[in-house]
Amino acid sequence: MRTFFTFALLALLPLGLLRAEESEFPEPTNRGDASRMGKDIQRTMTLLATSTPEQKNTVTILLYGQSITAGKWGIYLEEHLRETYPDANLIYVRKPLSGFASHLLSKTSEFDMYPVYPDLVIFHDLGNDKDYETMIRNLRERTTAEVIIQADHLRRNQKVIDESDPAKVKDRSQQISAFRNYRFLPEVARKYGCAFDARRDLWKDYLREHNLEPGVMVADHVHPNEHGTYLMTELIKAYLVKREDVKIDPMNCGYVTTIPVTEDMRTDDGALQYQFDGNRIDVIFSKDATQACAAQIDGAQPLDIPAMRYHGRNRVKWRGTPIPPGPWPAVLKVGFEQPLIDESWTLTATQDQADPKLYLFEVRGSKTGADGSGRTDQRFVSNSGRVVIEPDDWEIKFAITDLRRLKELPSEFELNWTVMKQATNDVTPPKAKKGVERAVTVAQLLTDEKHTLILTGGIEGVRALRIYSPSKFPCPANGN
């Protein structure tokens, strides 16, 4: 048992400073089937494990989901990865939205998840199956990310003996948790070539081994306490391993391909031209490159392709009613009908006195200027066509009032967001860092098909091109 001093120390330490490895909780004996550890995430693990001081592989890992993903296990995991693979250039991104079940997260993922274009996504979300599968399918269709689908741990009122035989789990309405964890999630993982973190069974084994009730591991009904957080951390750490029986070249594995620059790519007018098949292309500069290149894709500057800009996550700002801070957007998704420009946007909303559930609002772009007004119960297209909001994409009561524990709807509020870019016209060599590859993404989330890249200017410093093609990712849904 933990001592009073340990609890006092825990209260005083900054979040995440107390390492999971220093816990006094008993270690789990069963950390998973060794034959499946690391399965389907070996590109990411190879990038981590083969990093050296001279070659610091860049690895982007995204944690996405709701309150379970927001737990401290994600902080402990980052500490573990940085200590275990100190030579990797690790980009670790956490974007959880507590309370956002799959019908909400499937919309926010448009600006939160796919544009990150990570090497690995660790994903957990509750909610309806259709929207959940949509997010996994979109990850597979739009990115080359490896994905870990996480099963659910046991809640306070759930039994250690719930049915685990998939053949016996047939009725979702009567066996919700069993159906989800032993039928739906494993089937989605197989269909889309994802790893499956089957922690529910491991959680049960731990409870049985130490004669514990499920409630001992949670702080409320569902959220892990320190004991549950320790176990959750240990189980995901055990899955993130490099397998010696799997050999993969992470830079040339079919769906990611690195093409060295050759003389036959050079045109008579001094440009570098290459036809690629994929939806993302990076330029790899040599160590001593200093000159930038100008890029074209299919005859246009990359940023002239409408999909290369998008509206980022909106933030709620206090106006009339004091609103506690939080990450939850009041508009789940902002679209556009006309190409975006680099600017920030402000939406000012005022409660409709005739119907307090509705709001009247105005939008203004930092460059576009005043751009029209609308109502939350009607489709809105701004005067410029650069802002489109569907009535079903508003989430004011839940995102502003309920999740922030306000007693009533605010009389007015403001939303702020920025137009984000996922392409560049001017490909400039990044600042040199010892051992880190000098890579620049020219464009991503293009259509996954053949495109032509033309670089002019400082092409002498271009060493290679790297192509990413989601359709070539090995999974049944892709037919390979």
Coordinates of C-alpha atoms in Angstrom, one line a residue:
M1 CA 0.0 0.0 0.0
R2 CA 1.1 3.6 -0.6
T3 CA 2.2 5.5 2.5
F4 CA 0.8 8.9 3.5
F5 CA 4.1 10.5 2.5
T6 CA 3.8 9.0 -1.0
F7 CA 0.3 10.5 -1.4
A8 CA 1.5 13.9 -0.1
L9 CA 4.4 13.8 -2.5
L10 CA 2.1 12.9 -5.4
A11 CA -0.1 16.0 -4.6
L12 CA 3.0 18.3 -4.6
L13 CA 4.7 17.0 -7.7
P14 CA 4.0 18.6 -11.1
L15 CA 1.8 16.5 -13.4
G16 CA 3.9 13.7 -15.0
L17 CA 7.0 14.1 -12.8
L18 CA 6.2 11.0 -10.7
R19 CA 7.4 8.2 -13.0
A20 CA 5.2 5.1 -13.5
E21 CA 8.3 2.9 -13.1
E22 CA 8.7 4.2 -9.5
S23 CA 5.2 3.1 -8.5
E24 CA 4.7 0.8 -5.5
F25 CA 1.9 -1.0 -7.3
P26 CA 2.5 -4.7 -8.2
E27 CA 3.8 -5.2 -11.7
P28 CA 1.6 -7.0 -14.2
T29 CA 2.7 -10.6 -14.8
N30 CA 0.8 -10.9 -18.1
R31 CA 1.8 -7.9 -20.4
G32 CA 0.4 -9.5 -23.5
D33 CA 0.9 -12.2 -26.1
A34 CA 4.6 -12.0 -27.1
S35 CA 3.8 -13.1 -30.6
R36 CA 1.6 -10.0 -31.1
M37 CA 3.7 -7.4 -29.2
G38 CA 4.6 -4.6 -31.7
K39 CA 2.6 -6.2 -34.5
D40 CA 1.6 -3.8 -37.2
I41 CA 3.7 -0.9 -35.8
Q42 CA 7.2 -2.0 -36.9
R43 CA 7.9 1.0 -39.1
T44 CA 7.5 3.3 -36.1
M45 CA 9.4 1.0 -33.8
T46 CA 12.2 0.6 -36.3
L47 CA 12.6 4.4 -36.7
L48 CA 12.8 4.7 -32.9
A49 CA 15.1 1.7 -32.3
T50 CA 17.6 2.4 -35.1
S51 CA 18.1 6.1 -34.2
T52 CA 21.7 7.0 -33.3
P53 CA 23.5 10.2 -32.4
E54 CA 24.6 10.4 -36.0
Q55 CA 21.1 9.5 -37.4
K56 CA 18.3 10.9 -35.3
N57 CA 15.2 9.5 -37.1
T58 CA 12.2 11.9 -36.9
V59 CA 9.2 10.0 -35.5
T60 CA 5.8 11.6 -35.0
I61 CA 3.4 10.0 -32.6
L62 CA -0.2 11.2 -32.0
L63 CA -2.5 10.3 -29.1
Y64 CA -6.1 11.1 -30.0
G65 CA -9.3 10.4 -28.2
Q66 CA -11.3 11.6 -25.3
S67 CA -10.8 11.7 -21.5
I68 CA -9.0 8.3 -21.3
T69 CA -6.5 9.6 -23.8
A70 CA -6.1 12.7 -21.7
G71 CA -5.0 10.7 -18.7
K72 CA -1.5 10.8 -17.2
W73 CA -0.5 7.5 -18.8
G74 CA 0.2 9.5 -22.0
I75 CA 2.7 11.7 -20.1
Y76 CA 4.3 8.7 -18.6
L77 CA 4.6 7.0 -22.0
E78 CA 6.3 10.0 -23.5
E79 CA 8.9 10.0 -20.6
H80 CA 9.4 6.2 -21.3
L81 CA 9.9 6.7 -25.0
R82 CA 12.3 9.6 -24.6
E83 CA 14.4 7.7 -22.1
T84 CA 14.3 4.4 -24.0
Y85 CA 15.1 6.0 -27.4
P86 CA 17.1 9.2 -26.5
D87 CA 18.6 9.5 -30.0
A88 CA 15.2 9.7 -31.8
N89 CA 13.9 13.1 -32.9
L90 CA 10.5 12.4 -31.3
I91 CA 7.6 14.6 -32.0
Y92 CA 5.0 13.6 -29.5
V93 CA 1.5 15.1 -29.9
R94 CA -1.5 14.8 -27.6
K95 CA -4.8 16.3 -28.8
P96 CA -7.5 14.7 -26.6
L97 CA -11.0 16.2 -26.2
S98 CA -12.5 14.8 -23.0
G99 CA -16.2 13.9 -23.4
F100 CA -16.1 13.9 -27.2
A101 CA -17.5 10.5 -28.3
S102 CA -17.1 9.2 -31.8
H103 CA -20.0 11.2 -33.4
L104 CA -18.2 14.4 -32.3
L105 CA -14.6 13.3 -32.7
S106 CA -15.2 12.2 -36.2
K107 CA -15.7 15.9 -37.1
T108 CA -12.9 17.4 -35.1
S109 CA -10.5 14.8 -36.5
E110 CA -10.7 16.7 -39.8
F111 CA -8.4 19.4 -38.3
D112 CA -7.0 17.6 -35.3
M113 CA -5.8 14.2 -36.6
Y114 CA -5.4 13.7 -40.3
P115 CA -3.3 16.9 -41.0
V116 CA -0.8 15.8 -38.3
Y117 CA 0.1 12.9 -40.8
P118 CA 1.9 11.0 -38.0
D119 CA 3.9 7.9 -38.2
L120 CA 1.8 6.3 -35.4
V121 CA -1.6 7.1 -33.9
I122 CA -2.6 5.7 -30.5
F123 CA -6.4 5.8 -30.6
H124 CA -9.2 5.3 -28.1
D125 CA -12.7 6.6 -28.2
L126 CA -16.1 5.6 -27.1
G127 CA -19.4 6.1 -29.0
N128 CA -21.2 4.7 -32.0
D129 CA -19.5 2.1 -34.2
K130 CA -20.1 3.9 -37.6
D131 CA -18.3 7.1 -36.7
Y132 CA -15.5 5.2 -35.0
E133 CA -14.9 3.1 -38.1
T134 CA -15.1 6.2 -40.3
M135 CA -12.1 7.7 -38.4
I136 CA -10.0 4.6 -38.8
R137 CA -10.9 4.3 -42.5
N138 CA -10.0 7.9 -43.0
L139 CA -6.7 7.4 -41.3
R140 CA -6.0 4.5 -43.6
E141 CA -7.2 6.4 -46.8
R142 CA -5.5 9.7 -46.1
T143 CA -2.3 8.8 -44.2
T144 CA 0.4 6.1 -44.0
A145 CA 0.2 6.2 -40.2
E146 CA 0.4 3.0 -38.3
V147 CA -2.5 2.8 -35.8
I148 CA -2.9 1.2 -32.4
I149 CA -6.6 0.7 -31.6
Q150 CA -6.9 0.5 -27.8
A151 CA -9.5 -1.7 -26.1
D152 CA -11.4 -0.6 -23.1
H153 CA -10.4 -1.2 -19.5
L154 CA -13.0 -2.3 -17.0
R155 CA -15.3 0.3 -15.4
R156 CA -16.3 0.3 -11.8
N157 CA -19.5 -1.7 -12.3
Q158 CA -18.2 -4.2 -14.9
K159 CA -17.4 -7.8 -14.2
V160 CA -14.1 -9.6 -14.6
I161 CA -16.0 -12.5 -16.1
D162 CA -17.8 -10.7 -19.0
E163 CA -17.9 -12.8 -22.2
S164 CA -14.7 -12.8 -24.2
D165 CA -15.4 -15.5 -26.8
P166 CA -16.2 -13.6 -30.1
A167 CA -18.3 -16.5 -31.3
K168 CA -20.6 -16.1 -28.3
V169 CA -20.9 -12.3 -28.5
K170 CA -23.6 -11.7 -31.0
D171 CA -26.1 -9.1 -29.6
R172 CA -24.6 -5.6 -29.3
S173 CA -27.6 -4.3 -27.5
Q174 CA -27.3 -6.8 -24.7
Q175 CA -23.6 -7.2 -24.6
I176 CA -22.3 -3.7 -25.4
S177 CA -18.8 -3.9 -23.8
A178 CA -18.2 -7.5 -24.9
F179 CA -19.3 -6.8 -28.5
R180 CA -17.2 -3.7 -28.7
N181 CA -14.0 -5.3 -27.3
Y182 CA -14.2 -8.8 -28.7
R183 CA -16.0 -8.3 -32.0
F184 CA -16.1 -4.7 -33.3
L185 CA -12.6 -3.3 -32.3
P186 CA -10.6 -6.5 -33.3
E187 CA -12.5 -6.7 -36.6
V188 CA -11.9 -3.0 -37.4
A189 CA -8.2 -3.5 -36.6
R190 CA -7.9 -6.5 -38.9
K191 CA -9.9 -4.8 -41.7
Y192 CA -7.7 -1.7 -41.8
G193 CA -4.3 -3.3 -40.9
C194 CA -4.1 -1.7 -37.4
A195 CA -2.5 -3.0 -34.2
F196 CA -4.9 -4.0 -31.5
D197 CA -4.0 -3.3 -27.9
A198 CA -6.2 -6.0 -26.2
R199 CA -5.7 -4.5 -22.7
R200 CA -9.2 -5.6 -21.5
D201 CA -8.1 -9.2 -21.1
L202 CA -4.8 -8.1 -19.5
W203 CA -6.7 -5.8 -17.1
K204 CA -8.9 -8.8 -16.1
D205 CA -5.8 -11.0 -15.5
Y206 CA -4.3 -8.3 -13.3
L207 CA -7.4 -8.0 -11.2
R208 CA -7.7 -11.8 -10.8
E209 CA -4.0 -12.2 -10.0
H210 CA -4.1 -9.6 -7.2
N211 CA -7.7 -10.4 -6.1
L212 CA -9.0 -6.9 -6.9
E213 CA -12.4 -5.5 -7.8
P214 CA -12.6 -3.3 -10.9
G215 CA -13.5 -0.3 -8.8
V216 CA -10.1 -0.3 -7.1
M217 CA -8.5 0.8 -10.4
V218 CA -10.7 3.8 -11.2
A219 CA -11.2 7.2 -9.5
D220 CA -14.9 7.5 -10.5
H221 CA -16.9 5.3 -12.7
V222 CA -14.5 5.0 -15.6
H223 CA -11.4 7.2 -15.3
P224 CA -8.2 5.4 -14.0
N225 CA -6.8 6.4 -10.7
E226 CA -3.0 6.3 -10.0
H227 CA -3.2 2.4 -9.8
G228 CA -5.1 2.2 -13.1
T229 CA -2.9 4.7 -14.7
Y230 CA 0.2 2.7 -13.7
L231 CA -1.3 -0.5 -15.2
M232 CA -2.4 1.3 -18.4
T233 CA 1.1 2.7 -18.9
E234 CA 2.8 -0.6 -18.3
L235 CA 0.6 -2.4 -20.8
I236 CA 1.1 0.1 -23.7
K237 CA 4.8 0.2 -23.0
A238 CA 4.9 -3.5 -23.4
Y239 CA 3.2 -3.2 -26.8
L240 CA 5.7 -0.6 -28.1
V241 CA 8.6 -2.9 -28.9
K242 CA 10.9 -3.5 -31.8
R243 CA 10.5 -7.1 -33.1
E244 CA 13.6 -8.9 -34.1
D245 CA 11.7 -11.2 -36.4
V246 CA 10.4 -8.3 -38.5
K247 CA 12.8 -6.5 -40.8
I248 CA 11.6 -3.3 -42.5
D249 CA 13.3 -0.4 -44.1
P250 CA 11.1 2.5 -42.8
M251 CA 12.2 4.8 -45.7
N252 CA 11.5 2.2 -48.4
C253 CA 8.6 -0.1 -47.4
G254 CA 6.2 0.2 -50.3
Y255 CA 3.9 2.8 -48.9
V256 CA 6.8 5.1 -48.0
T257 CA 9.5 5.4 -50.7
T258 CA 12.7 7.5 -50.8
I259 CA 13.9 8.4 -54.3
P260 CA 17.5 9.7 -54.6
V261 CA 17.9 12.6 -57.0
T262 CA 19.5 11.5 -60.3
E263 CA 20.6 13.3 -63.4
D264 CA 17.6 12.1 -65.5
M265 CA 15.3 14.1 -63.2
R266 CA 16.9 17.4 -64.4
T267 CA 15.2 19.2 -67.2
D268 CA 16.9 21.2 -70.0
D269 CA 15.9 24.5 -68.4
G270 CA 17.6 23.6 -65.1
A271 CA 14.6 22.4 -63.1
L272 CA 14.2 19.1 -61.2
Q273 CA 11.1 17.2 -62.3
Y274 CA 9.6 14.0 -60.9
Q275 CA 6.3 12.2 -61.3
F276 CA 5.2 10.5 -58.1
D277 CA 2.3 8.4 -57.0
G278 CA 1.0 9.3 -53.6
N279 CA -0.6 12.0 -51.5
R280 CA 2.5 13.4 -49.7
I281 CA 5.9 14.4 -50.9
D282 CA 8.9 15.6 -48.9
V283 CA 12.1 17.1 -50.1
I284 CA 15.3 15.9 -48.4
F285 CA 18.1 18.4 -48.4
S286 CA 21.8 17.7 -48.1
K287 CA 23.7 18.7 -45.0
D288 CA 25.2 21.7 -46.6
A289 CA 22.2 23.0 -48.6
T290 CA 21.5 26.7 -48.1
Q291 CA 19.3 27.7 -51.1
A292 CA 15.5 27.4 -51.2
C293 CA 13.5 25.8 -54.1
A294 CA 10.3 27.0 -55.6
A295 CA 7.8 24.2 -56.0
Q296 CA 5.0 23.4 -58.4
I297 CA 2.7 20.4 -58.3
D298 CA 0.7 19.6 -61.4
G299 CA 1.5 23.0 -62.8
A300 CA 0.3 25.0 -59.8
Q301 CA 1.9 26.4 -56.7
P302 CA 1.1 23.9 -53.9
L303 CA -0.7 26.5 -51.8
D304 CA -3.0 27.3 -54.8
I305 CA -4.5 23.8 -54.3
P306 CA -7.6 24.5 -52.2
A307 CA -7.2 21.4 -49.9
M308 CA -3.7 22.6 -48.8
R309 CA -5.3 25.1 -46.4
Y310 CA -7.9 24.3 -43.7
H311 CA -9.6 25.9 -40.7
G312 CA -7.9 24.9 -37.4
R313 CA -9.5 24.1 -34.0
N314 CA -11.5 27.0 -32.7
R315 CA -11.1 28.3 -29.2
V316 CA -13.8 29.8 -27.0
K317 CA -13.0 33.2 -25.5
W318 CA -14.8 35.0 -22.7
R319 CA -17.0 37.9 -23.4
G320 CA -20.2 38.4 -21.3
T321 CA -20.2 35.3 -19.1
P322 CA -17.0 34.1 -17.4
I323 CA -16.1 30.9 -19.3
P324 CA -13.5 28.5 -17.8
P325 CA -10.7 27.6 -20.2
G326 CA -10.7 24.3 -22.0
P327 CA -9.8 22.7 -25.4
W328 CA -13.4 22.0 -26.6
P329 CA -14.5 23.7 -29.8
A330 CA -18.0 25.1 -30.0
V331 CA -18.0 24.5 -33.8
L332 CA -17.0 20.9 -34.6
K333 CA -15.9 21.6 -38.1
V334 CA -15.6 24.8 -40.3
G335 CA -15.6 24.3 -44.0
F336 CA -15.1 26.6 -47.0
E337 CA -16.4 27.0 -50.6
Q338 CA -13.7 29.3 -51.9
P339 CA -10.0 29.0 -51.4
L340 CA -8.6 30.1 -48.1
I341 CA -5.8 32.6 -47.5
D342 CA -3.4 32.9 -44.6
E343 CA -5.4 34.7 -41.8
S344 CA -7.1 34.3 -38.5
W345 CA -10.8 34.4 -37.9
T346 CA -13.1 35.7 -35.2
L347 CA -16.7 34.7 -34.6
T348 CA -18.8 36.8 -32.2
A349 CA -22.0 35.1 -31.0
T350 CA -24.9 36.7 -29.0
Q351 CA -27.8 34.7 -27.5
D352 CA -31.1 35.0 -29.3
Q353 CA -33.5 36.6 -26.8
A354 CA -36.5 34.9 -28.4
D355 CA -34.9 31.5 -28.2
P356 CA -31.9 31.2 -25.7
K357 CA -30.8 27.9 -27.3
L358 CA -29.9 29.7 -30.5
Y359 CA -27.2 32.3 -31.2
L360 CA -26.8 35.1 -33.8
F361 CA -23.2 35.6 -34.9
E362 CA -20.9 37.6 -37.1
V363 CA -17.6 36.5 -38.6
R364 CA -14.5 38.5 -39.4
G365 CA -11.2 37.5 -41.1
S366 CA -8.0 39.3 -40.2
K367 CA -7.5 40.0 -44.0
T368 CA -11.0 39.3 -45.4
G369 CA -12.6 41.7 -42.9
A370 CA -16.3 41.6 -42.0
D371 CA -17.7 38.6 -43.8
G372 CA -21.4 38.2 -42.9
S373 CA -23.7 37.1 -40.2
G374 CA -25.8 34.1 -39.4
R375 CA -27.8 31.9 -37.0
T376 CA -26.7 28.7 -35.4
D377 CA -29.9 26.9 -36.6
Q378 CA -29.2 27.7 -40.3
R379 CA -26.5 26.8 -42.8
F380 CA -24.0 29.7 -43.0
V381 CA -21.8 30.6 -45.9
S382 CA -19.8 33.8 -45.4
N383 CA -19.8 36.5 -48.1
S384 CA -16.4 35.5 -49.3
G385 CA -17.3 31.8 -49.2
R386 CA -14.3 31.2 -47.0
V387 CA -16.3 30.2 -43.9
V388 CA -19.1 27.5 -44.1
I389 CA -20.8 26.2 -40.9
E390 CA -23.5 23.6 -41.0
P391 CA -26.2 23.8 -38.3
D392 CA -25.3 20.2 -37.1
D393 CA -21.7 21.2 -36.5
W394 CA -22.5 23.5 -33.6
E395 CA -22.0 22.1 -30.1
I396 CA -22.5 25.0 -27.8
K397 CA -24.4 23.5 -24.8
F398 CA -22.1 20.5 -24.5
A399 CA -18.7 22.1 -25.4
I400 CA -19.2 25.4 -23.6
T401 CA -21.7 24.8 -20.8
D402 CA -21.7 21.2 -19.8
L403 CA -18.0 20.3 -20.1
R404 CA -17.0 23.6 -18.4
R405 CA -19.6 23.0 -15.7
L406 CA -21.5 26.3 -16.3
K407 CA -25.0 26.5 -14.9
E408 CA -26.5 28.2 -17.9
L409 CA -25.7 29.1 -21.5
P410 CA -23.5 32.1 -21.9
S411 CA -25.2 35.3 -23.1
E412 CA -22.4 35.8 -25.6
F413 CA -19.0 34.3 -26.5
E414 CA -16.3 34.6 -29.1
L415 CA -14.5 31.9 -31.2
N416 CA -11.0 32.4 -32.6
W417 CA -9.2 30.2 -35.0
T418 CA -6.4 30.3 -37.6
V419 CA -6.2 29.0 -41.2
M420 CA -3.6 26.2 -41.2
K421 CA -1.3 25.1 -44.1
Q422 CA -0.1 21.7 -45.1
A423 CA 1.9 22.7 -48.1
T424 CA 4.6 25.3 -49.0
N425 CA 5.5 27.1 -52.2
D426 CA 9.0 28.0 -51.1
V427 CA 10.9 24.8 -50.0
T428 CA 13.6 26.2 -47.7
P429 CA 16.3 24.0 -46.0
P430 CA 15.5 23.8 -42.3
K431 CA 18.0 24.8 -39.7
A432 CA 20.6 22.0 -39.4
K433 CA 20.5 19.9 -36.3
K434 CA 23.1 17.3 -35.6
G435 CA 21.9 13.9 -36.9
V436 CA 18.4 15.1 -37.9
E437 CA 17.5 14.7 -41.5
R438 CA 16.7 18.0 -43.2
A439 CA 13.2 17.1 -44.6
V440 CA 10.5 19.5 -45.7
T441 CA 7.0 18.5 -46.6
V442 CA 6.0 20.1 -49.9
A443 CA 2.4 19.0 -49.8
Q444 CA 0.3 16.4 -48.0
L445 CA -3.3 15.1 -48.1
L446 CA -3.3 15.5 -51.8
T447 CA -5.4 13.0 -53.8
D448 CA -3.6 9.7 -53.7
E449 CA -2.7 9.4 -57.3
K450 CA -0.1 10.4 -59.8
H451 CA 1.3 14.0 -59.6
T452 CA 4.2 15.9 -61.1
L453 CA 6.6 17.8 -58.9
I454 CA 8.8 20.6 -60.4
L455 CA 11.5 22.3 -58.3
T456 CA 13.4 25.3 -59.4
G457 CA 16.1 27.4 -57.7
G458 CA 18.4 25.7 -55.2
I459 CA 18.0 22.2 -56.6
E460 CA 21.7 21.4 -56.1
G461 CA 21.0 21.0 -52.4
V462 CA 18.2 18.5 -52.9
R463 CA 19.4 15.0 -52.1
A464 CA 16.2 12.9 -52.3
L465 CA 12.4 12.9 -52.5
R466 CA 10.2 10.9 -50.2
I467 CA 6.8 9.7 -51.3
Y468 CA 3.9 8.6 -49.1
S469 CA 1.1 6.6 -50.5
P470 CA -1.8 5.4 -48.2
S471 CA -3.3 3.1 -50.9
K472 CA -0.1 1.0 -50.8
F473 CA -0.3 0.4 -47.1
P474 CA -0.6 -3.4 -46.4
C475 CA -4.1 -4.0 -45.2
P476 CA -7.2 -5.9 -46.4
A477 CA -9.2 -2.7 -46.9
N478 CA -6.6 -1.6 -49.5
G479 CA -6.7 -5.0 -51.2
N480 CA -3.1 -5.8 -50.2

